[in-house]
Short mmCIF file of C-alpha atoms in Angstrom, two decimals:
data_model
loop_
_atom_site.label_atom_id
_atom_site.label_comp_id
_atom_site.label_asym_id
_atom_site.label_seq_id
_atom_site.Cartn_x
_atom_site.Cartn_y
_atom_site.Cartn_z
CA UNK A 516 -36.94 -29.66 -22.86
CA UNK A 517 -34.05 -28.41 -20.99
CA UNK A 518 -32.71 -30.85 -18.25
CA UNK A 519 -31.05 -28.61 -15.05
CA UNK A 520 -28.72 -31.18 -14.49
CA UNK A 521 -26.57 -30.26 -17.79
CA UNK A 522 -26.52 -26.42 -16.77
CA UNK A 523 -24.18 -26.10 -13.53
CA UNK A 524 -20.38 -25.44 -14.43
CA UNK A 525 -18.47 -26.17 -11.28
CA UNK A 526 -15.56 -24.12 -12.15
CA UNK A 527 -17.58 -21.29 -13.48
CA UNK A 528 -19.85 -21.29 -10.73
CA UNK A 529 -16.48 -21.27 -8.18
CA UNK A 530 -15.22 -18.18 -9.75
CA UNK A 531 -18.83 -16.34 -9.78
CA UNK A 532 -19.04 -16.83 -6.16
CA UNK A 533 -15.82 -15.59 -5.48
CA UNK A 534 -16.12 -12.49 -6.45
CA UNK A 535 -19.83 -12.40 -5.67
CA UNK A 536 -18.89 -12.81 -2.01
CA UNK A 537 -15.34 -11.58 -1.76
CA UNK A 538 -16.46 -8.67 0.24
CA UNK A 539 -17.84 -10.58 2.89
CA UNK A 540 -14.56 -12.52 3.59
CA UNK A 541 -13.09 -8.72 3.76
CA UNK A 542 -15.32 -7.19 6.10
CA UNK A 543 -15.10 -10.43 8.39
CA UNK A 544 -10.97 -9.83 8.40
CA UNK A 545 -11.66 -6.05 8.70
CA UNK A 546 -13.77 -6.21 11.57
CA UNK A 547 -11.66 -9.17 13.17
CA UNK A 548 -9.20 -6.57 13.26
CA UNK A 549 -10.93 -3.76 14.45
CA UNK A 550 -12.28 -5.12 17.69
CA UNK A 551 -9.09 -6.43 18.53
CA UNK A 552 -9.93 -10.33 18.15
CA UNK A 553 -6.23 -11.33 17.19
CA UNK A 554 -4.32 -9.59 20.30
CA UNK A 555 -6.93 -10.87 22.41
CA UNK A 556 -6.20 -14.31 21.45
CA UNK A 557 -2.52 -13.94 21.26
CA UNK A 558 -0.88 -16.59 24.15
CA UNK A 559 -4.44 -16.35 26.06
CA UNK A 560 -7.04 -18.69 24.12
CA UNK A 561 -10.28 -18.07 24.60
CA UNK A 562 -14.01 -19.22 24.27
CA UNK A 563 -16.20 -17.09 21.74
CA UNK A 564 -18.10 -16.19 25.24
CA UNK A 565 -15.08 -15.31 27.10
CA UNK A 566 -13.83 -13.59 24.09
CA UNK A 567 -16.93 -11.06 24.07
CA UNK A 568 -16.58 -10.44 27.33
CA UNK A 569 -13.07 -9.32 27.17
CA UNK A 570 -13.67 -7.37 24.25
CA UNK A 571 -17.19 -5.75 24.83
CA UNK A 572 -18.80 -7.59 21.84
CA UNK A 573 -22.36 -9.17 21.65
CA UNK A 574 -21.88 -13.20 22.62
CA UNK A 575 -23.53 -14.25 19.48
CA UNK A 576 -21.56 -11.95 17.20
CA UNK A 577 -18.72 -12.80 18.74
CA UNK A 578 -19.39 -16.81 17.87
CA UNK A 579 -20.24 -16.25 14.45
CA UNK A 580 -17.06 -13.79 13.93
CA UNK A 581 -14.80 -16.74 15.56
CA UNK A 582 -16.55 -19.55 13.42
CA UNK A 583 -15.77 -17.37 10.15
CA UNK A 584 -12.37 -16.70 11.23
CA UNK A 585 -12.02 -20.48 12.41
CA UNK A 586 -13.12 -20.90 8.11
CA UNK A 587 -10.54 -18.64 7.09
CA UNK A 588 -7.82 -20.37 8.91
CA UNK A 589 -6.85 -17.31 11.26
CA UNK A 590 -8.03 -18.93 14.18
CA UNK A 591 -8.52 -23.02 15.67
CA UNK A 592 -10.56 -23.93 18.10
CA UNK A 593 -9.41 -27.26 20.21
CA UNK A 594 -13.24 -27.97 21.34
CA UNK A 595 -13.00 -25.40 24.15
CA UNK A 596 -11.29 -22.36 23.23
CA UNK A 597 -10.06 -20.71 20.44
CA UNK A 598 -6.48 -19.50 19.57
CA UNK A 599 -4.50 -17.95 16.71
CA UNK A 600 -3.07 -19.58 13.90
CA UNK A 601 0.44 -19.28 13.05
CA UNK A 602 -0.69 -17.06 10.25
CA UNK A 603 -2.80 -14.92 12.44
CA UNK A 604 -0.08 -14.63 15.00
CA UNK A 605 2.25 -13.57 12.41
CA UNK A 606 0.54 -10.97 11.10
CA UNK A 607 -2.41 -9.93 12.89
CA UNK A 608 -0.59 -9.47 16.47
CA UNK A 609 0.25 -5.91 16.87
CA UNK A 610 4.17 -5.41 17.27
CA UNK A 611 5.06 -8.20 14.80
CA UNK A 612 7.48 -7.31 11.92
CA UNK A 613 5.25 -8.07 9.45
CA UNK A 614 2.13 -6.95 10.93
CA UNK A 615 -0.83 -5.95 8.33
CA UNK A 616 -3.69 -4.92 10.67
CA UNK A 617 -3.42 -1.45 9.88
CA UNK A 618 -3.46 -2.18 5.95
CA UNK A 619 -6.44 -3.99 6.64
CA UNK A 620 -8.10 -1.41 8.99
CA UNK A 621 -7.08 1.23 6.05
CA UNK A 622 -9.16 -1.62 3.95
CA UNK A 623 -11.75 -1.13 5.98
CA UNK A 624 -11.99 2.72 5.33
CA UNK A 625 -11.91 2.40 2.18
CA UNK A 626 -15.18 0.04 2.16
CA UNK A 627 -17.29 2.80 2.69
CA UNK A 628 -15.69 4.76 -0.21
CA UNK A 629 -16.21 1.53 -2.86
CA UNK A 630 -19.84 1.48 -1.79
CA UNK A 631 -20.33 4.75 -3.88
CA UNK A 632 -18.75 3.09 -7.11
CA UNK A 633 -22.16 2.66 -8.70
CA UNK A 634 -22.26 6.83 -7.85
CA UNK A 635 -18.58 7.08 -10.06
CA UNK A 636 -19.59 5.36 -12.69
CA UNK A 637 -22.86 6.65 -13.17
CA UNK A 638 -22.45 10.12 -12.16
CA UNK A 639 -18.33 10.71 -12.42
CA UNK A 640 -17.86 11.35 -8.47
CA UNK A 641 -17.39 8.84 -5.54
CA UNK A 642 -19.83 9.70 -2.39
CA UNK A 643 -18.35 11.66 0.91
CA UNK A 644 -15.81 9.14 1.87
CA UNK A 645 -12.29 10.72 0.60
CA UNK A 646 -9.54 8.09 -0.58
CA UNK A 647 -6.54 9.96 1.84
CA UNK A 648 -7.49 10.83 5.75
CA UNK A 649 -7.53 14.41 6.37
CA UNK A 650 -4.49 16.24 7.88
CA UNK A 651 -6.61 17.09 11.22
CA UNK A 652 -7.36 13.65 11.67
CA UNK A 653 -4.57 11.54 13.55
CA UNK A 654 -5.89 8.36 13.95
CA UNK A 655 -6.66 8.00 10.28
CA UNK A 656 -3.87 9.51 9.34
CA UNK A 657 -1.58 7.21 11.63
CA UNK A 658 -3.53 4.11 10.38
CA UNK A 659 -2.90 5.47 6.83
CA UNK A 660 0.73 5.62 7.02
CA UNK A 661 1.34 2.55 8.76
CA UNK A 662 -0.96 1.12 6.50
CA UNK A 663 1.53 2.53 3.67
CA UNK A 664 4.62 0.61 5.90
CA UNK A 665 2.17 -2.83 6.09
CA UNK A 666 2.05 -3.42 2.48
CA UNK A 667 5.26 -2.34 1.74
CA UNK A 668 7.16 -3.96 3.98
CA UNK A 669 5.25 -7.27 2.74
CA UNK A 670 7.49 -7.47 -0.37
CA UNK A 671 7.03 -4.32 -2.50
CA UNK A 672 10.02 -2.21 -0.62
CA UNK A 673 12.31 -5.45 -1.15
CA UNK A 674 11.49 -5.50 -4.38
CA UNK A 675 12.27 -2.01 -5.64
CA UNK A 676 15.71 -2.11 -3.68
CA UNK A 677 16.97 -5.58 -4.84
CA UNK A 678 15.83 -3.72 -8.93
CA UNK A 679 17.52 -0.60 -8.19
CA UNK A 680 21.00 0.13 -8.93
CA UNK A 681 22.31 2.82 -7.27
CA UNK A 682 25.60 1.86 -6.88
CA UNK A 683 27.86 4.98 -6.00
CA UNK A 684 24.89 7.12 -5.04
CA UNK A 685 24.84 8.98 -1.69
CA UNK A 686 21.74 11.09 -1.48
CA UNK A 687 18.04 9.97 -2.36
CA UNK A 688 14.91 11.95 -2.35
CA UNK A 689 11.95 10.15 -1.77
CA UNK A 690 9.33 12.59 -2.76
CA UNK A 691 5.68 11.48 -1.02
CA UNK A 692 7.86 8.98 1.18
CA UNK A 693 5.19 8.45 4.08
CA UNK A 694 6.43 6.07 6.89
CA UNK A 695 10.00 5.90 5.12
CA UNK A 696 9.86 2.14 4.21
CA UNK A 697 11.29 2.21 0.50
CA UNK A 698 14.15 4.36 2.01
CA UNK A 699 14.98 2.14 4.37
CA UNK A 700 15.20 -0.87 2.19
CA UNK A 701 17.03 1.19 -0.11
CA UNK A 702 19.18 2.10 2.10
CA UNK A 703 20.04 -1.31 3.83
CA UNK A 704 20.87 -2.54 0.39
CA UNK A 705 23.32 0.48 -0.68
CA UNK A 706 25.58 1.19 2.43
CA UNK A 707 26.72 4.27 0.97
CA UNK A 708 23.49 5.86 -0.08
CA UNK A 709 21.49 8.65 2.57
CA UNK A 710 17.73 9.69 2.05
CA UNK A 711 15.54 12.54 2.64
CA UNK A 712 11.80 11.55 3.27
CA UNK A 713 9.94 14.39 2.26
CA UNK A 714 6.35 14.46 3.05
CA UNK A 715 3.80 16.87 4.87
CA UNK A 716 4.86 17.57 8.59
CA UNK A 717 1.89 15.76 10.33
CA UNK A 718 2.70 12.52 8.66
CA UNK A 719 6.49 12.62 10.77
CA UNK A 720 5.45 10.80 14.33
CA UNK A 721 4.08 7.85 12.17
CA UNK A 722 7.39 7.67 9.90
CA UNK A 723 9.72 8.64 12.64
CA UNK A 724 8.31 4.83 14.63
CA UNK A 725 9.11 2.94 11.41
CA UNK A 726 12.79 4.68 10.54
CA UNK A 727 13.48 4.19 14.33
CA UNK A 728 12.03 0.61 14.81
CA UNK A 729 15.17 -0.38 11.78
CA UNK A 730 17.35 1.84 13.58
CA UNK A 731 17.90 3.85 10.31
CA UNK A 732 17.17 7.16 11.77
CA UNK A 733 21.17 8.39 11.16
CA UNK A 734 20.73 7.60 7.12
CA UNK A 735 16.83 8.23 6.82
CA UNK A 736 15.85 11.81 7.64
CA UNK A 737 12.31 13.72 7.24
CA UNK A 738 11.88 16.83 5.97
CA UNK A 739 8.49 18.64 5.76
CA UNK A 740 7.11 19.79 2.59
CA UNK A 741 4.69 19.17 -0.25
CA UNK A 742 4.74 18.07 -3.85
CA UNK A 743 3.22 21.35 -4.50
CA UNK A 744 6.22 22.82 -3.59
CA UNK A 745 8.50 24.35 -6.38
CA UNK A 746 11.75 23.66 -4.58
CA UNK A 747 12.66 20.39 -3.80
CA UNK A 748 16.61 20.80 -3.46
CA UNK A 749 19.08 20.39 -5.59
CA UNK A 750 21.94 17.50 -6.99
CA UNK A 751 20.27 14.46 -5.51
CA UNK A 752 22.05 11.43 -6.95
CA UNK A 753 18.46 10.05 -7.46
CA UNK A 754 14.73 10.50 -6.74
CA UNK A 755 12.28 8.25 -5.95
CA UNK A 756 8.43 8.71 -5.95
CA UNK A 757 6.20 5.12 -4.91
CA UNK A 758 2.70 6.09 -5.18
CA UNK A 759 2.91 9.14 -5.79
CA UNK A 760 2.09 9.94 -9.52
CA UNK A 761 -1.71 8.56 -9.49
CA UNK A 762 -2.54 9.01 -13.26
CA UNK A 763 -1.94 11.53 -16.05
CA UNK A 764 -2.43 15.25 -14.67
CA UNK A 765 -0.97 18.64 -15.11
CA UNK A 766 0.19 17.81 -11.40
CA UNK A 767 1.89 14.85 -12.05
CA UNK A 768 3.45 16.36 -14.89
CA UNK A 769 5.15 19.26 -12.80
CA UNK A 770 5.69 16.90 -10.41
CA UNK A 771 7.98 14.92 -12.70
CA UNK A 772 9.63 17.99 -13.82
CA UNK A 773 10.35 19.24 -10.65
CA UNK A 774 12.21 15.74 -10.03
CA UNK A 775 14.18 16.45 -13.16
CA UNK A 776 14.85 19.72 -11.48
CA UNK A 777 16.33 18.40 -8.26
CA UNK A 778 18.54 15.79 -9.72
CA UNK A 779 22.06 16.12 -10.64
CA UNK A 780 23.03 15.17 -14.01
CA UNK A 781 23.30 11.72 -14.87
CA UNK A 782 20.84 11.27 -11.56
CA UNK A 783 17.88 8.60 -11.92
CA UNK A 784 14.42 8.79 -11.49
CA UNK A 785 12.41 5.65 -10.25
CA UNK A 786 8.49 5.71 -10.62
CA UNK A 787 6.83 2.91 -8.62
CA UNK A 788 3.47 2.80 -8.85
CA UNK A 789 -0.02 1.20 -10.03
CA UNK A 790 0.73 1.54 -13.92
CA UNK A 791 -1.73 0.11 -16.61
CA UNK A 792 -0.60 -1.46 -19.46
CA UNK A 793 -0.61 0.09 -23.10
CA UNK A 794 -3.87 -1.29 -24.31
CA UNK A 795 -5.66 0.04 -21.11
CA UNK A 796 -6.93 -3.45 -20.08
CA UNK A 797 -4.88 -4.14 -17.24
CA UNK A 798 -3.67 -5.71 -14.81
CA UNK A 799 -6.20 -6.37 -12.35
CA UNK A 800 -4.46 -4.38 -9.67
CA UNK A 801 -4.06 -1.19 -11.32
CA UNK A 802 -7.42 -1.50 -13.29
CA UNK A 803 -8.94 -1.36 -9.55
CA UNK A 804 -6.60 1.11 -8.19
CA UNK A 805 -7.54 3.26 -11.09
CA UNK A 806 -11.19 3.71 -9.51
CA UNK A 807 -9.91 4.06 -6.33
CA UNK A 808 -7.70 7.27 -6.72
CA UNK A 809 -6.23 7.32 -10.61
CA UNK A 810 -3.05 5.13 -12.51
CA UNK A 811 -1.09 6.21 -15.37
CA UNK A 812 -1.35 4.32 -18.69
CA UNK A 813 2.19 3.18 -19.59
CA UNK A 814 2.92 4.71 -22.50
CA UNK A 815 1.39 8.10 -20.79
CA UNK A 816 4.20 8.11 -18.12
CA UNK A 817 6.88 7.41 -20.65
CA UNK A 818 5.88 10.34 -22.90
CA UNK A 819 5.27 12.49 -19.75
CA UNK A 820 8.84 11.42 -18.44
CA UNK A 821 10.95 12.34 -21.85
CA UNK A 822 9.07 15.31 -22.07
CA UNK A 823 10.50 16.41 -18.96
CA UNK A 824 13.69 15.76 -20.36
CA UNK A 825 14.60 12.26 -19.05
CA UNK A 826 16.10 9.57 -21.11
CA UNK A 827 17.00 5.93 -21.36
CA UNK A 828 13.45 5.10 -19.96
CA UNK A 829 12.63 1.75 -19.15
CA UNK A 830 10.35 -0.68 -17.35
CA UNK A 831 12.37 -2.61 -14.82
CA UNK A 832 11.00 -6.53 -13.86
CA UNK A 833 10.04 -6.66 -10.19
CA UNK A 834 9.28 -10.18 -8.17
CA UNK A 835 6.81 -9.81 -5.28
CA UNK A 836 4.85 -6.75 -6.49
CA UNK A 837 1.58 -5.98 -7.95
CA UNK A 838 3.18 -2.45 -8.86
CA UNK A 839 5.30 -1.23 -11.95
CA UNK A 840 9.19 0.07 -11.44
CA UNK A 841 9.91 2.77 -14.35
CA UNK A 842 13.71 4.00 -14.12
CA UNK A 843 15.18 6.79 -15.92
CA UNK A 844 18.17 9.16 -16.21
CA UNK A 845 18.91 12.98 -16.51
CA UNK A 846 21.36 13.63 -19.37
CA UNK A 847 24.56 14.50 -18.55
CA UNK A 848 27.52 12.92 -16.10
#
């Protein structure tokens, strides 16, 4: 006879419950940001009922939301009122240097896309929710561009700047650079460097916000253009593509060739992206991103770089980043 008391394994149960319920925690966080809980409580503690009145929420819904956010360590309650914890105050109040709210709201946008994952696996296509905002949707575009800044400024841009070797470089092309965060980090690390962030014109107002907030507008300039354009300019000392080469395709192979053409002889090409291990089985961050858009396998990326004429192709270890940095050179001096 089987004994039910011999079957539970608490460690295994915990692993599966975290996987099964992870989306619930994500949605609580996303909705907390979407409805404005954290700026409302910044310097102004309130009961759940008062918060519901301030934000136009259902009182019972507000009570449950505050309780869950407290259990997550984002709010605290003194018996009378809720207030932000230090973690929430530093990262979830707009205007803070390490604000993550745009990224969290972008995650909320992607939540609806990911609800179609079964569709993708069964039929080879997502539902109707795109991975990137339409050019005419100013609100979604702003949220997307500032989300890219949220992710980058939290450690990824600094990791790339610290790993790069651009001593002596004067001109950097940051292709598809969005908010310009990587250019800012590289220019701050290398005082002789100036950067051109080339991206679609409708992204520029939001990129300008970021660049001017760091006082870098004299060294980081914006240029309207697409990676579909044949000519990206010439004689750059370095070209950066961060989160631009999403998976192996003819388009991405063309981007690599155009990067080669834009560089001077001896110039560096830096690729920073989610890259799948050669065996195709991880890391998890890249495997998940492969669903969302697509991700290169490391050996395919190396092969495409070499086919375009690059040499000295190597991966560079990064700290504080779930992504991979690959560096190579255009031959010559």
